[in-house]
């Protein structure tokens, strides 16, 4: 398992770095009169990034049928590296927006692929913990982006920060090609039984069966999507989508706008950018706590509680507290905010069967990306009208709605099971005496 987790950790590290670069340098870009960036433009470009993520997340599964998860990861990393180079070269907001959209295409495909691979290779009953460990890399990447924004941007200009975003193609791509194994389930679905068994044996996994393997081809993809609405998950699926929408609205709204929102609240430029570093550091701590807690109490419960605590933290940030107290609130909010969303991903493992896992994760992340599109745009519109402080209220409302949605998932599954025909319940593994 270790090589898979380590390589996926590296890929997601660069994902987090690329996502957070824009927020880390946005104050410098807004001060660059030659670029002509306004707060409204900044929000729109942030939404174009996440719109690219939406497309990337929803199409990655189809391309996986042809290329496999390993090569799709390589393609995703390469794509957002190219997008970062376009941003570094952009002479205006139009080309810059194109670069962020291209980056989004790669970023959107990467996350569900890494999550699916790590869950497949994770030890039994350690899916939540392993997912949490993987996602610490996202925040480590966010901290790296903030460090670049604090040091490289003032000294050399914001463009050099985006040139640093080309590093993934140089560092990660060769390692992924050389060391990352292909998913046994995907190999079996492509008819490569011997290779699938060899990979499973090498990493101490159960040999994949037809039930655990995702169906290949367009017809198989349609069947996988329909399976997300089988009787015992038909109500849980839209609730997972809504929770993911709220979680990603928070994640990308905060990643894009926190420094500028804090600057507008009266904090200095360096302090405002530093808040992004602090909230990502809190995110790492939160994921380590959430993973272990979820393995004991369940990902659904942890996600719901974390969403509520995130809402409370957002409301506290609306008040202009002393600098030290603000750093503390930002750090604690980071503990809850990011892991609330990650535990939504972990909760899919309790709702979907092995053959549905990749499709389920793809759609939870993909539909959730609409929240990632709305978040930066909405806060940008508020900032353009001089109402940045309402962004914190928006984040609090998103946290409360996300909490309600994820908390209702177990009830939705029970309702689905109780309304399912006996034959369907038996096929899903229910006891005849409970039919």
Short mmCIF file of C-alpha atoms in Angstrom, two decimals:
data_model
loop_
_atom_site.label_atom_id
_atom_site.label_comp_id
_atom_site.label_asym_id
_atom_site.label_seq_id
_atom_site.Cartn_x
_atom_site.Cartn_y
_atom_site.Cartn_z
CA UNK A 1 0.00 0.00 0.00
CA UNK A 2 2.80 2.44 0.89
CA UNK A 3 4.04 3.20 -2.67
CA UNK A 4 0.47 3.91 -3.81
CA UNK A 5 -0.30 6.23 -0.89
CA UNK A 6 3.08 8.00 -1.19
CA UNK A 7 2.75 8.64 -4.93
CA UNK A 8 -0.87 9.75 -4.64
CA UNK A 9 0.19 11.97 -1.71
CA UNK A 10 2.77 13.64 -3.97
CA UNK A 11 0.24 14.16 -6.77
CA UNK A 12 -2.34 15.67 -4.39
CA UNK A 13 0.39 17.86 -2.84
CA UNK A 14 0.88 19.51 -6.21
CA UNK A 15 -2.91 19.68 -6.64
CA UNK A 16 -3.17 21.65 -3.38
CA UNK A 17 -0.28 23.88 -4.36
CA UNK A 18 -1.87 24.74 -7.71
CA UNK A 19 -5.33 25.41 -6.24
CA UNK A 20 -3.95 27.70 -3.52
CA UNK A 21 -1.46 29.59 -5.67
CA UNK A 22 -4.19 31.84 -7.05
CA UNK A 23 -5.44 32.90 -3.63
CA UNK A 24 -1.87 33.39 -2.36
CA UNK A 25 -0.95 35.83 -5.15
CA UNK A 26 -4.35 37.46 -5.75
CA UNK A 27 -3.57 40.56 -3.61
CA UNK A 28 -0.41 41.10 -5.70
CA UNK A 29 -2.32 40.57 -8.95
CA UNK A 30 -5.01 43.07 -7.91
CA UNK A 31 -2.24 45.59 -7.26
CA UNK A 32 -0.73 44.99 -10.74
CA UNK A 33 -2.21 47.81 -12.83
CA UNK A 34 -0.77 46.35 -16.02
CA UNK A 35 -2.86 43.20 -15.64
CA UNK A 36 -6.13 45.07 -15.06
CA UNK A 37 -7.65 42.49 -12.68
CA UNK A 38 -10.73 43.61 -10.71
CA UNK A 39 -12.36 41.74 -7.79
CA UNK A 40 -15.25 40.71 -10.05
CA UNK A 41 -12.80 39.40 -12.68
CA UNK A 42 -10.87 37.56 -9.97
CA UNK A 43 -14.03 35.78 -8.81
CA UNK A 44 -15.00 34.87 -12.37
CA UNK A 45 -11.55 33.44 -13.10
CA UNK A 46 -11.73 31.45 -9.87
CA UNK A 47 -15.01 30.00 -11.08
CA UNK A 48 -13.53 29.14 -14.47
CA UNK A 49 -10.85 27.15 -12.66
CA UNK A 50 -13.44 25.15 -10.76
CA UNK A 51 -15.64 24.82 -13.85
CA UNK A 52 -12.67 23.10 -15.48
CA UNK A 53 -12.48 20.88 -12.39
CA UNK A 54 -16.15 19.99 -12.82
CA UNK A 55 -15.58 18.87 -16.41
CA UNK A 56 -12.38 17.03 -15.47
CA UNK A 57 -14.03 15.17 -12.59
CA UNK A 58 -17.05 14.08 -14.62
CA UNK A 59 -15.04 12.89 -17.65
CA UNK A 60 -12.07 11.25 -15.92
CA UNK A 61 -14.00 8.01 -15.40
CA UNK A 62 -14.66 7.55 -19.12
CA UNK A 63 -11.03 8.17 -20.05
CA UNK A 64 -9.94 5.75 -17.33
CA UNK A 65 -11.61 2.95 -19.32
CA UNK A 66 -9.14 3.57 -22.15
CA UNK A 67 -6.00 4.78 -20.38
CA UNK A 68 -6.25 3.30 -16.87
CA UNK A 69 -6.00 5.22 -13.62
CA UNK A 70 -2.19 5.37 -13.71
CA UNK A 71 -1.92 7.12 -17.08
CA UNK A 72 -4.91 9.34 -16.27
CA UNK A 73 -3.08 10.57 -13.17
CA UNK A 74 -0.04 11.35 -15.33
CA UNK A 75 -2.25 13.21 -17.82
CA UNK A 76 -3.93 15.18 -15.02
CA UNK A 77 -0.64 16.30 -13.47
CA UNK A 78 0.73 17.25 -16.89
CA UNK A 79 -2.39 19.24 -17.72
CA UNK A 80 -2.40 21.46 -14.65
CA UNK A 81 1.33 22.05 -15.06
CA UNK A 82 0.69 23.30 -18.61
CA UNK A 83 -2.09 25.52 -17.29
CA UNK A 84 0.28 27.06 -14.75
CA UNK A 85 2.78 27.85 -17.52
CA UNK A 86 0.03 29.58 -19.53
CA UNK A 87 -0.81 31.71 -16.48
CA UNK A 88 2.83 32.68 -16.03
CA UNK A 89 3.02 33.84 -19.67
CA UNK A 90 -0.40 35.54 -19.81
CA UNK A 91 -0.39 39.18 -20.88
CA UNK A 92 -3.99 39.86 -19.83
CA UNK A 93 -6.90 38.47 -17.87
CA UNK A 94 -8.28 36.55 -20.89
CA UNK A 95 -5.23 34.30 -21.44
CA UNK A 96 -4.79 34.03 -17.68
CA UNK A 97 -8.38 32.75 -17.37
CA UNK A 98 -7.68 30.18 -20.11
CA UNK A 99 -4.66 28.97 -18.17
CA UNK A 100 -6.68 28.53 -14.98
CA UNK A 101 -9.39 26.66 -16.90
CA UNK A 102 -6.77 24.28 -18.36
CA UNK A 103 -5.35 23.76 -14.86
CA UNK A 104 -8.85 23.02 -13.62
CA UNK A 105 -9.30 20.24 -16.17
CA UNK A 106 -6.28 18.42 -14.75
CA UNK A 107 -7.08 19.19 -11.12
CA UNK A 108 -10.65 17.92 -11.42
CA UNK A 109 -9.63 14.52 -12.73
CA UNK A 110 -6.82 13.98 -10.26
CA UNK A 111 -8.65 13.94 -6.95
CA UNK A 112 -11.26 11.21 -7.62
CA UNK A 113 -8.60 9.02 -9.23
CA UNK A 114 -6.26 9.31 -6.24
CA UNK A 115 -9.10 8.73 -3.78
CA UNK A 116 -10.30 5.64 -5.64
CA UNK A 117 -6.78 4.20 -5.85
CA UNK A 118 -6.02 4.80 -2.17
CA UNK A 119 -9.34 3.32 -1.04
CA UNK A 120 -8.75 0.26 -3.22
CA UNK A 121 -5.25 -0.33 -1.80
CA UNK A 122 -6.11 0.65 1.80
CA UNK A 123 -6.22 -2.03 4.53
CA UNK A 124 -9.69 -3.16 5.65
CA UNK A 125 -11.45 -0.75 8.04
CA UNK A 126 -8.80 1.91 7.46
CA UNK A 127 -10.38 3.72 4.51
CA UNK A 128 -11.22 6.89 6.46
CA UNK A 129 -7.79 7.11 8.10
CA UNK A 130 -6.00 6.49 4.79
CA UNK A 131 -8.17 9.07 3.05
CA UNK A 132 -7.36 11.59 5.77
CA UNK A 133 -3.63 10.89 5.45
CA UNK A 134 -3.84 11.36 1.68
CA UNK A 135 -5.62 14.69 2.01
CA UNK A 136 -3.00 16.11 4.37
CA UNK A 137 -0.95 16.50 1.20
CA UNK A 138 -3.49 18.94 -0.25
CA UNK A 139 -2.93 21.26 2.70
CA UNK A 140 0.82 20.77 2.66
CA UNK A 141 0.64 21.92 -0.96
CA UNK A 142 -1.50 24.88 0.11
CA UNK A 143 1.13 25.82 2.69
CA UNK A 144 3.82 25.60 0.00
CA UNK A 145 1.78 27.90 -2.25
CA UNK A 146 1.36 30.39 0.60
CA UNK A 147 5.09 30.30 1.26
CA UNK A 148 5.71 31.13 -2.40
CA UNK A 149 3.15 33.92 -2.19
CA UNK A 150 4.87 35.41 0.87
CA UNK A 151 8.46 35.13 -0.41
CA UNK A 152 8.68 34.76 -4.18
CA UNK A 153 5.81 37.06 -5.22
CA UNK A 154 7.07 40.21 -3.41
CA UNK A 155 10.67 39.59 -4.50
CA UNK A 156 10.25 38.46 -8.12
CA UNK A 157 6.60 39.05 -9.02
CA UNK A 158 3.48 36.91 -9.07
CA UNK A 159 4.34 35.28 -12.43
CA UNK A 160 7.26 33.39 -10.90
CA UNK A 161 4.89 31.73 -8.46
CA UNK A 162 3.01 30.24 -11.42
CA UNK A 163 6.30 29.13 -12.98
CA UNK A 164 6.82 27.13 -9.78
CA UNK A 165 3.53 25.42 -10.65
CA UNK A 166 5.26 23.74 -13.60
CA UNK A 167 7.35 21.62 -11.19
CA UNK A 168 4.77 18.78 -10.99
CA UNK A 169 5.43 17.83 -14.61
CA UNK A 170 9.14 17.60 -13.85
CA UNK A 171 8.99 15.89 -10.44
CA UNK A 172 5.80 13.83 -10.20
CA UNK A 173 5.24 12.57 -13.74
CA UNK A 174 8.44 10.45 -13.99
CA UNK A 175 7.77 8.90 -10.57
CA UNK A 176 4.16 8.06 -11.40
CA UNK A 177 5.16 6.42 -14.68
CA UNK A 178 7.91 4.38 -13.06
CA UNK A 179 6.41 3.31 -9.73
CA UNK A 180 2.59 3.59 -9.57
CA UNK A 181 0.73 0.28 -10.12
CA UNK A 182 -2.52 0.10 -12.06
CA UNK A 183 -5.76 -0.65 -10.23
CA UNK A 184 -6.46 -4.43 -10.15
CA UNK A 185 -10.18 -3.70 -10.59
CA UNK A 186 -9.54 -1.63 -13.72
CA UNK A 187 -7.19 -4.30 -15.13
CA UNK A 188 -9.86 -6.96 -14.62
CA UNK A 189 -12.50 -4.79 -16.25
CA UNK A 190 -10.22 -4.48 -19.29
CA UNK A 191 -9.88 -8.27 -19.48
CA UNK A 192 -6.34 -8.44 -18.09
CA UNK A 193 -6.97 -11.10 -15.44
CA UNK A 194 -3.33 -12.20 -15.02
CA UNK A 195 -2.05 -8.65 -14.52
CA UNK A 196 -4.90 -7.88 -12.12
CA UNK A 197 -4.11 -10.92 -9.98
CA UNK A 198 -0.37 -10.17 -10.07
CA UNK A 199 -0.87 -6.62 -8.79
CA UNK A 200 -3.30 -7.79 -6.11
CA UNK A 201 -0.87 -10.49 -4.92
CA UNK A 202 2.06 -8.07 -4.89
CA UNK A 203 0.26 -5.59 -2.63
CA UNK A 204 -1.52 -8.12 -0.42
CA UNK A 205 -5.00 -7.36 -1.76
CA UNK A 206 -7.85 -9.81 -2.39
CA UNK A 207 -7.91 -10.81 -6.03
CA UNK A 208 -10.56 -8.70 -7.79
CA UNK A 209 -13.87 -10.26 -8.81
CA UNK A 210 -16.33 -9.25 -11.47
CA UNK A 211 -18.50 -7.62 -8.78
CA UNK A 212 -15.62 -5.44 -7.56
CA UNK A 213 -14.49 -4.45 -11.04
CA UNK A 214 -15.99 -1.35 -12.69
CA UNK A 215 -17.75 -2.05 -15.98
CA UNK A 216 -15.85 -0.83 -19.01
CA UNK A 217 -17.05 1.26 -21.94
CA UNK A 218 -19.82 3.83 -22.31
CA UNK A 219 -22.53 1.27 -21.57
CA UNK A 220 -20.70 0.25 -18.41
CA UNK A 221 -20.41 3.90 -17.34
CA UNK A 222 -24.13 4.44 -17.78
CA UNK A 223 -24.82 1.29 -15.77
CA UNK A 224 -22.48 2.54 -13.04
CA UNK A 225 -24.35 5.84 -12.82
CA UNK A 226 -27.72 4.05 -12.69
CA UNK A 227 -26.36 1.86 -9.90
CA UNK A 228 -25.88 4.98 -7.76
CA UNK A 229 -29.67 5.20 -7.62
CA UNK A 230 -30.40 1.59 -6.71
CA UNK A 231 -33.04 1.34 -3.93
CA UNK A 232 -30.80 1.57 -0.87
CA UNK A 233 -28.76 4.51 -2.21
CA UNK A 234 -31.23 6.46 -4.35
CA UNK A 235 -31.92 9.00 -1.57
CA UNK A 236 -28.42 8.96 -0.10
CA UNK A 237 -26.80 9.88 -3.43
CA UNK A 238 -28.35 13.38 -3.78
CA UNK A 239 -27.62 14.07 -0.10
CA UNK A 240 -23.96 13.21 -0.65
CA UNK A 241 -23.99 15.53 -3.66
CA UNK A 242 -25.47 18.38 -1.62
CA UNK A 243 -22.97 17.88 1.22
CA UNK A 244 -20.13 17.86 -1.32
CA UNK A 245 -21.51 21.04 -2.93
CA UNK A 246 -21.44 22.82 0.43
CA UNK A 247 -18.03 21.43 1.35
CA UNK A 248 -16.38 22.43 -1.90
CA UNK A 249 -18.03 25.87 -1.83
CA UNK A 250 -16.26 26.31 1.51
CA UNK A 251 -12.94 24.81 0.41
CA UNK A 252 -12.55 26.79 -2.82
CA UNK A 253 -14.24 29.94 -1.57
CA UNK A 254 -11.78 30.08 1.33
CA UNK A 255 -8.74 29.01 -0.73
CA UNK A 256 -9.43 31.69 -3.33
CA UNK A 257 -10.62 34.61 -1.21
CA UNK A 258 -9.43 34.32 2.41
CA UNK A 259 -6.34 36.56 2.02
CA UNK A 260 -8.28 39.30 0.20
CA UNK A 261 -11.25 39.06 2.59
CA UNK A 262 -8.93 39.45 5.58
CA UNK A 263 -7.11 42.31 3.89
CA UNK A 264 -10.44 44.07 3.32
CA UNK A 265 -11.21 43.54 7.02
CA UNK A 266 -8.21 45.71 7.91
CA UNK A 267 -5.34 43.24 8.30
CA UNK A 268 -1.97 43.88 6.62
CA UNK A 269 -0.96 42.26 3.32
CA UNK A 270 1.54 39.81 4.81
CA UNK A 271 -0.81 38.86 7.66
CA UNK A 272 -3.68 38.37 5.21
CA UNK A 273 -1.66 35.97 3.05
CA UNK A 274 -0.33 34.23 6.18
CA UNK A 275 -3.89 33.32 7.17
CA UNK A 276 -3.95 30.96 4.17
CA UNK A 277 -0.84 29.24 5.54
CA UNK A 278 -2.39 28.93 8.99
CA UNK A 279 -5.74 27.56 7.81
CA UNK A 280 -3.97 24.89 5.73
CA UNK A 281 -1.82 23.95 8.72
CA UNK A 282 -5.04 23.53 10.69
CA UNK A 283 -6.35 21.42 7.84
CA UNK A 284 -3.49 18.93 8.21
CA UNK A 285 -4.12 18.56 11.94
CA UNK A 286 -7.85 18.21 11.32
CA UNK A 287 -7.44 15.43 8.79
CA UNK A 288 -5.26 13.40 11.13
CA UNK A 289 -7.86 13.82 13.88
CA UNK A 290 -10.84 13.23 11.60
CA UNK A 291 -9.44 10.07 10.02
CA UNK A 292 -8.89 8.33 13.34
CA UNK A 293 -12.16 9.60 14.79
CA UNK A 294 -14.13 8.49 11.72
CA UNK A 295 -12.65 4.99 11.87
CA UNK A 296 -14.13 4.78 15.38
CA UNK A 297 -17.40 6.71 15.14
CA UNK A 298 -18.11 6.77 11.39
CA UNK A 299 -17.33 9.29 8.65
CA UNK A 300 -20.94 10.56 8.51
CA UNK A 301 -21.05 11.63 12.16
CA UNK A 302 -17.64 13.26 12.02
CA UNK A 303 -18.46 15.15 8.83
CA UNK A 304 -21.73 16.49 10.26
CA UNK A 305 -20.11 17.74 13.48
CA UNK A 306 -17.16 19.23 11.59
CA UNK A 307 -19.52 21.16 9.27
CA UNK A 308 -21.28 22.71 12.27
CA UNK A 309 -17.97 23.72 13.86
CA UNK A 310 -16.87 25.24 10.53
CA UNK A 311 -20.00 27.39 10.50
CA UNK A 312 -19.18 28.62 14.00
CA UNK A 313 -15.61 29.46 12.99
CA UNK A 314 -16.78 31.41 9.93
CA UNK A 315 -19.06 33.56 12.08
CA UNK A 316 -16.20 34.28 14.50
CA UNK A 317 -13.99 35.43 11.60
CA UNK A 318 -16.62 38.00 10.68
CA UNK A 319 -15.69 39.89 13.85
CA UNK A 320 -12.47 41.91 13.72
CA UNK A 321 -10.57 40.26 16.57
CA UNK A 322 -7.02 41.06 17.75
CA UNK A 323 -4.40 39.58 15.42
CA UNK A 324 -3.36 36.75 17.76
CA UNK A 325 -6.95 35.70 18.40
CA UNK A 326 -7.69 35.82 14.67
CA UNK A 327 -4.77 33.50 13.93
CA UNK A 328 -6.13 31.06 16.52
CA UNK A 329 -9.66 31.15 15.07
CA UNK A 330 -8.33 30.68 11.53
CA UNK A 331 -6.24 27.68 12.63
CA UNK A 332 -9.11 26.01 14.47
CA UNK A 333 -11.50 26.67 11.59
CA UNK A 334 -9.01 24.96 9.28
CA UNK A 335 -9.08 21.90 11.57
CA UNK A 336 -12.80 21.48 10.86
CA UNK A 337 -13.38 22.99 7.41
CA UNK A 338 -11.31 20.82 5.10
CA UNK A 339 -11.81 17.50 6.84
CA UNK A 340 -15.61 17.98 6.85
CA UNK A 341 -15.46 17.70 3.06
CA UNK A 342 -12.96 14.82 3.05
CA UNK A 343 -15.19 12.81 5.37
CA UNK A 344 -17.99 13.21 2.79
CA UNK A 345 -15.69 11.33 0.40
CA UNK A 346 -14.98 8.72 3.06
CA UNK A 347 -18.74 8.31 3.65
CA UNK A 348 -19.19 7.12 0.06
CA UNK A 349 -17.39 3.94 1.04
CA UNK A 350 -20.34 3.09 3.33
CA UNK A 351 -22.96 3.82 0.66
CA UNK A 352 -21.58 2.30 -2.57
CA UNK A 353 -20.34 -1.19 -3.45
CA UNK A 354 -16.88 -1.82 -4.85
CA UNK A 355 -18.04 -1.75 -8.47
CA UNK A 356 -19.72 1.63 -7.87
CA UNK A 357 -16.95 3.26 -5.84
CA UNK A 358 -15.13 5.06 -8.65
CA UNK A 359 -18.37 6.28 -10.23
CA UNK A 360 -19.76 7.30 -6.85
CA UNK A 361 -16.63 9.26 -5.95
CA UNK A 362 -16.48 10.81 -9.41
CA UNK A 363 -20.04 12.07 -9.19
CA UNK A 364 -19.78 13.21 -5.56
CA UNK A 365 -16.66 15.22 -6.42
CA UNK A 366 -17.98 16.25 -9.85
CA UNK A 367 -21.38 17.52 -8.74
CA UNK A 368 -19.71 19.01 -5.69
CA UNK A 369 -17.54 21.03 -8.06
CA UNK A 370 -20.58 23.17 -8.81
CA UNK A 371 -20.13 24.44 -5.26
CA UNK A 372 -16.49 25.11 -6.12
CA UNK A 373 -17.69 27.13 -9.12
CA UNK A 374 -20.28 29.09 -7.15
CA UNK A 375 -18.03 29.85 -4.15
CA UNK A 376 -15.29 31.96 -5.81
CA UNK A 377 -17.81 33.70 -8.10
CA UNK A 378 -20.21 34.56 -5.27
CA UNK A 379 -17.50 35.92 -2.96
CA UNK A 380 -16.05 37.85 -5.91
CA UNK A 381 -19.44 39.47 -6.55
CA UNK A 382 -19.69 40.40 -2.85
CA UNK A 383 -16.14 41.80 -2.90
CA UNK A 384 -16.85 43.86 -6.02
CA UNK A 385 -19.75 45.54 -4.20
CA UNK A 386 -17.65 46.12 -1.08
CA UNK A 387 -19.41 43.46 1.00
CA UNK A 388 -16.59 41.00 1.63
CA UNK A 389 -17.75 40.51 5.22
CA UNK A 390 -20.92 38.80 3.96
CA UNK A 391 -18.64 36.09 2.63
CA UNK A 392 -18.19 34.79 6.16
CA UNK A 393 -21.98 34.56 6.58
CA UNK A 394 -22.15 32.66 3.29
CA UNK A 395 -19.56 30.20 4.57
CA UNK A 396 -21.49 29.70 7.82
CA UNK A 397 -24.73 28.93 5.94
CA UNK A 398 -22.91 26.47 3.67
CA UNK A 399 -21.54 24.70 6.76
CA UNK A 400 -25.00 24.31 8.31
CA UNK A 401 -26.60 23.00 5.11
CA UNK A 402 -23.72 20.56 4.61
CA UNK A 403 -24.17 19.28 8.17
CA UNK A 404 -27.86 18.58 7.66
CA UNK A 405 -27.29 16.87 4.29
CA UNK A 406 -24.60 14.45 5.46
CA UNK A 407 -26.38 13.72 8.75
CA UNK A 408 -29.45 12.53 6.82
CA UNK A 409 -27.52 9.94 4.76
CA UNK A 410 -28.05 6.99 7.18
CA UNK A 411 -31.78 7.76 7.41
CA UNK A 412 -31.99 7.97 3.62
CA UNK A 413 -30.37 4.54 3.29
CA UNK A 414 -32.82 3.02 5.78
CA UNK A 415 -35.76 4.53 3.90
CA UNK A 416 -34.37 3.18 0.63
CA UNK A 417 -33.91 -0.30 2.04
CA UNK A 418 -37.39 -0.38 3.58
CA UNK A 419 -38.95 0.55 0.25
CA UNK A 420 -36.90 -1.89 -1.85
CA UNK A 421 -38.39 -5.17 -3.14
CA UNK A 422 -37.25 -8.24 -1.19
CA UNK A 423 -35.28 -9.60 -4.14
CA UNK A 424 -33.31 -6.37 -4.44
CA UNK A 425 -32.52 -6.35 -0.72
CA UNK A 426 -31.32 -9.94 -0.90
CA UNK A 427 -29.10 -9.11 -3.87
CA UNK A 428 -27.56 -6.30 -1.84
CA UNK A 429 -26.74 -8.72 0.95
CA UNK A 430 -29.69 -8.36 3.34
CA UNK A 431 -30.84 -11.24 5.52
CA UNK A 432 -34.04 -13.02 4.33
CA UNK A 433 -35.50 -12.68 7.83
CA UNK A 434 -35.35 -8.89 7.46
CA UNK A 435 -37.14 -8.79 4.14
#
